Short mmCIF file of C-alpha atoms in Angstrom, two decimals:
data_model
loop_
_atom_site.label_atom_id
_atom_site.label_comp_id
_atom_site.label_asym_id
_atom_site.label_seq_id
_atom_site.Cartn_x
_atom_site.Cartn_y
_atom_site.Cartn_z
CA ASN A 1390 -7.48 -4.10 56.13
CA ALA A 1391 -6.08 -3.17 59.50
CA GLU A 1392 -4.87 0.40 59.72
CA LYS A 1393 -1.53 0.94 61.34
CA LYS A 1394 -1.26 3.89 63.65
CA ILE A 1395 2.04 5.62 63.95
CA LYS A 1396 2.80 7.68 67.00
CA SER A 1397 5.43 10.34 66.72
CA LYS A 1398 7.03 12.55 69.28
CA ILE A 1399 8.79 15.82 68.59
CA VAL A 1400 11.88 16.33 70.69
CA MET A 1401 13.03 19.93 70.97
CA GLN A 1402 16.11 21.45 72.46
CA LYS A 1403 15.63 23.36 75.69
CA GLY A 1404 14.31 26.82 75.00
CA VAL A 1405 12.83 26.05 71.56
CA LYS A 1406 9.34 25.45 72.95
CA LYS A 1407 9.62 28.71 74.90
CA LEU A 1408 10.59 30.59 71.73
CA LEU A 1409 7.73 29.00 69.77
CA ASN A 1410 5.26 30.09 72.43
CA LYS A 1411 6.70 33.63 72.42
CA SER A 1412 6.32 33.73 68.63
CA LEU A 1413 2.70 32.56 68.85
CA VAL A 1414 1.88 35.22 71.45
CA ALA A 1415 3.60 37.93 69.38
CA ASN A 1416 1.67 36.93 66.26
CA LYS A 1417 -1.63 36.98 68.15
CA MET A 1418 -0.81 40.46 69.46
CA LYS A 1419 -0.14 41.64 65.90
CA SER A 1420 -3.57 40.31 64.88
CA GLY A 1421 -2.13 37.74 62.52
CA LEU A 1422 0.83 36.70 60.47
CA GLU A 1423 2.97 38.65 58.05
CA GLY A 1424 1.82 38.19 54.49
CA PHE A 1425 1.55 39.99 51.17
CA CYS A 1426 -1.09 41.86 49.19
CA ILE A 1427 -1.19 43.94 46.02
CA GLN A 1428 -1.71 47.69 46.34
CA ILE A 1429 -3.68 49.13 43.40
CA TYR A 1430 -4.37 52.65 44.68
CA ASN A 1431 -2.76 55.21 46.96
CA GLY A 1432 -4.15 58.73 47.01
CA GLN A 1433 -5.96 61.41 48.98
CA SER A 1434 -9.44 60.79 47.59
CA ARG A 1435 -11.74 58.48 49.52
CA GLU A 1436 -14.22 58.53 46.63
CA GLU A 1437 -11.52 57.46 44.16
CA ALA A 1438 -10.42 54.67 46.52
CA GLN A 1439 -14.02 53.43 46.69
CA ARG A 1440 -14.33 53.61 42.87
CA MET A 1441 -11.09 51.65 42.45
CA LYS A 1442 -12.27 49.01 44.92
CA TYR A 1443 -15.62 48.44 43.21
CA LYS A 1444 -14.12 48.56 39.71
CA PHE A 1445 -11.61 45.88 40.74
CA MET A 1446 -14.40 43.76 42.22
CA ARG A 1447 -16.29 43.92 38.90
CA LEU A 1448 -13.19 43.10 36.83
CA PHE A 1449 -11.92 40.29 39.10
CA PRO A 1450 -14.93 38.84 40.99
CA GLU A 1451 -12.94 35.71 41.90
CA ILE A 1452 -10.68 37.80 44.20
CA GLU A 1453 -12.72 38.24 47.37
CA SER A 1454 -10.23 40.07 49.58
CA VAL A 1455 -10.45 43.67 48.40
CA SER A 1456 -10.24 46.49 50.90
CA TYR A 1457 -9.56 50.17 51.23
CA LYS A 1458 -8.33 51.95 54.32
CA ARG A 1459 -7.04 55.28 55.45
CA VAL A 1460 -3.33 55.51 56.13
CA ASN A 1461 -3.12 59.17 57.04
CA PRO A 1462 -3.13 61.30 54.92
CA ASN A 1463 -3.90 58.86 52.08
CA TRP A 1464 -6.34 56.11 51.16
CA LYS A 1465 -5.03 52.74 50.00
CA VAL A 1466 -6.77 49.96 48.10
CA THR A 1467 -5.27 46.50 48.48
CA VAL A 1468 -6.26 43.16 47.01
CA GLY A 1469 -5.37 39.59 47.95
CA ARG A 1470 -3.97 38.08 51.15
CA PHE A 1471 -1.08 35.73 50.58
CA ARG A 1472 1.46 33.83 52.68
CA THR A 1473 4.27 34.15 50.13
CA LYS A 1474 5.52 36.80 47.78
CA LEU A 1475 5.37 34.27 44.93
CA GLU A 1476 1.60 33.86 45.39
CA ALA A 1477 1.22 37.66 45.36
CA GLN A 1478 3.32 37.89 42.17
CA LYS A 1479 0.92 35.51 40.41
CA LEU A 1480 -1.98 37.87 41.11
CA GLN A 1481 0.14 40.90 40.22
CA ASN A 1482 0.91 39.36 36.82
CA THR A 1483 -2.81 38.71 36.28
CA ILE A 1484 -3.95 42.26 37.04
CA LYS A 1485 -0.92 44.17 35.65
CA LYS A 1486 -2.66 45.02 32.34
CA LYS A 1487 -5.52 46.81 34.12
CA TYR A 1488 -3.38 48.17 36.98
CA PRO A 1489 0.12 48.83 35.57
CA ASN A 1490 1.27 50.70 38.69
CA CYS A 1491 0.24 47.99 41.17
CA PHE A 1492 2.88 46.64 43.50
CA ILE A 1493 3.35 44.01 46.19
CA SER A 1494 3.09 45.23 49.76
CA LYS A 1495 3.57 43.55 53.14
CA THR A 1496 0.55 43.23 55.40
CA TYR A 1497 -0.72 41.34 58.43
CA VAL A 1498 -3.32 38.67 57.77
CA GLU A 1499 -5.52 37.12 60.43
CA ILE A 1500 -4.87 33.42 60.88
CA GLY A 1501 -7.20 31.50 58.61
CA GLN A 1502 -7.88 34.50 56.35
CA PHE A 1503 -5.30 33.88 53.61
CA ASP A 1504 -6.53 33.50 50.01
#
């Protein structure tokens, strides 16, 4: 069985390559690509944010991307890192019973770090 190799060449209009490179540089400067996560907590208590994070980790151990951070003056707990809103909605539907006030939020995700 001889394998056939196919060579392909992408032909772009003038300026397209320049725009693609600009986009790549801009995304690197932003520390990643735009994506989506689910916010499960927003409040002023760091201790409550930590409790929410660890409770979520116990309830949903298969979801590894769980974080809390300070967005002055509040603390936020977010879960999941998704490329599309549809992927985030699937998780939202799964956790909605335990977290009825959760909502989808935009975020930046490092390249290679999506769930």
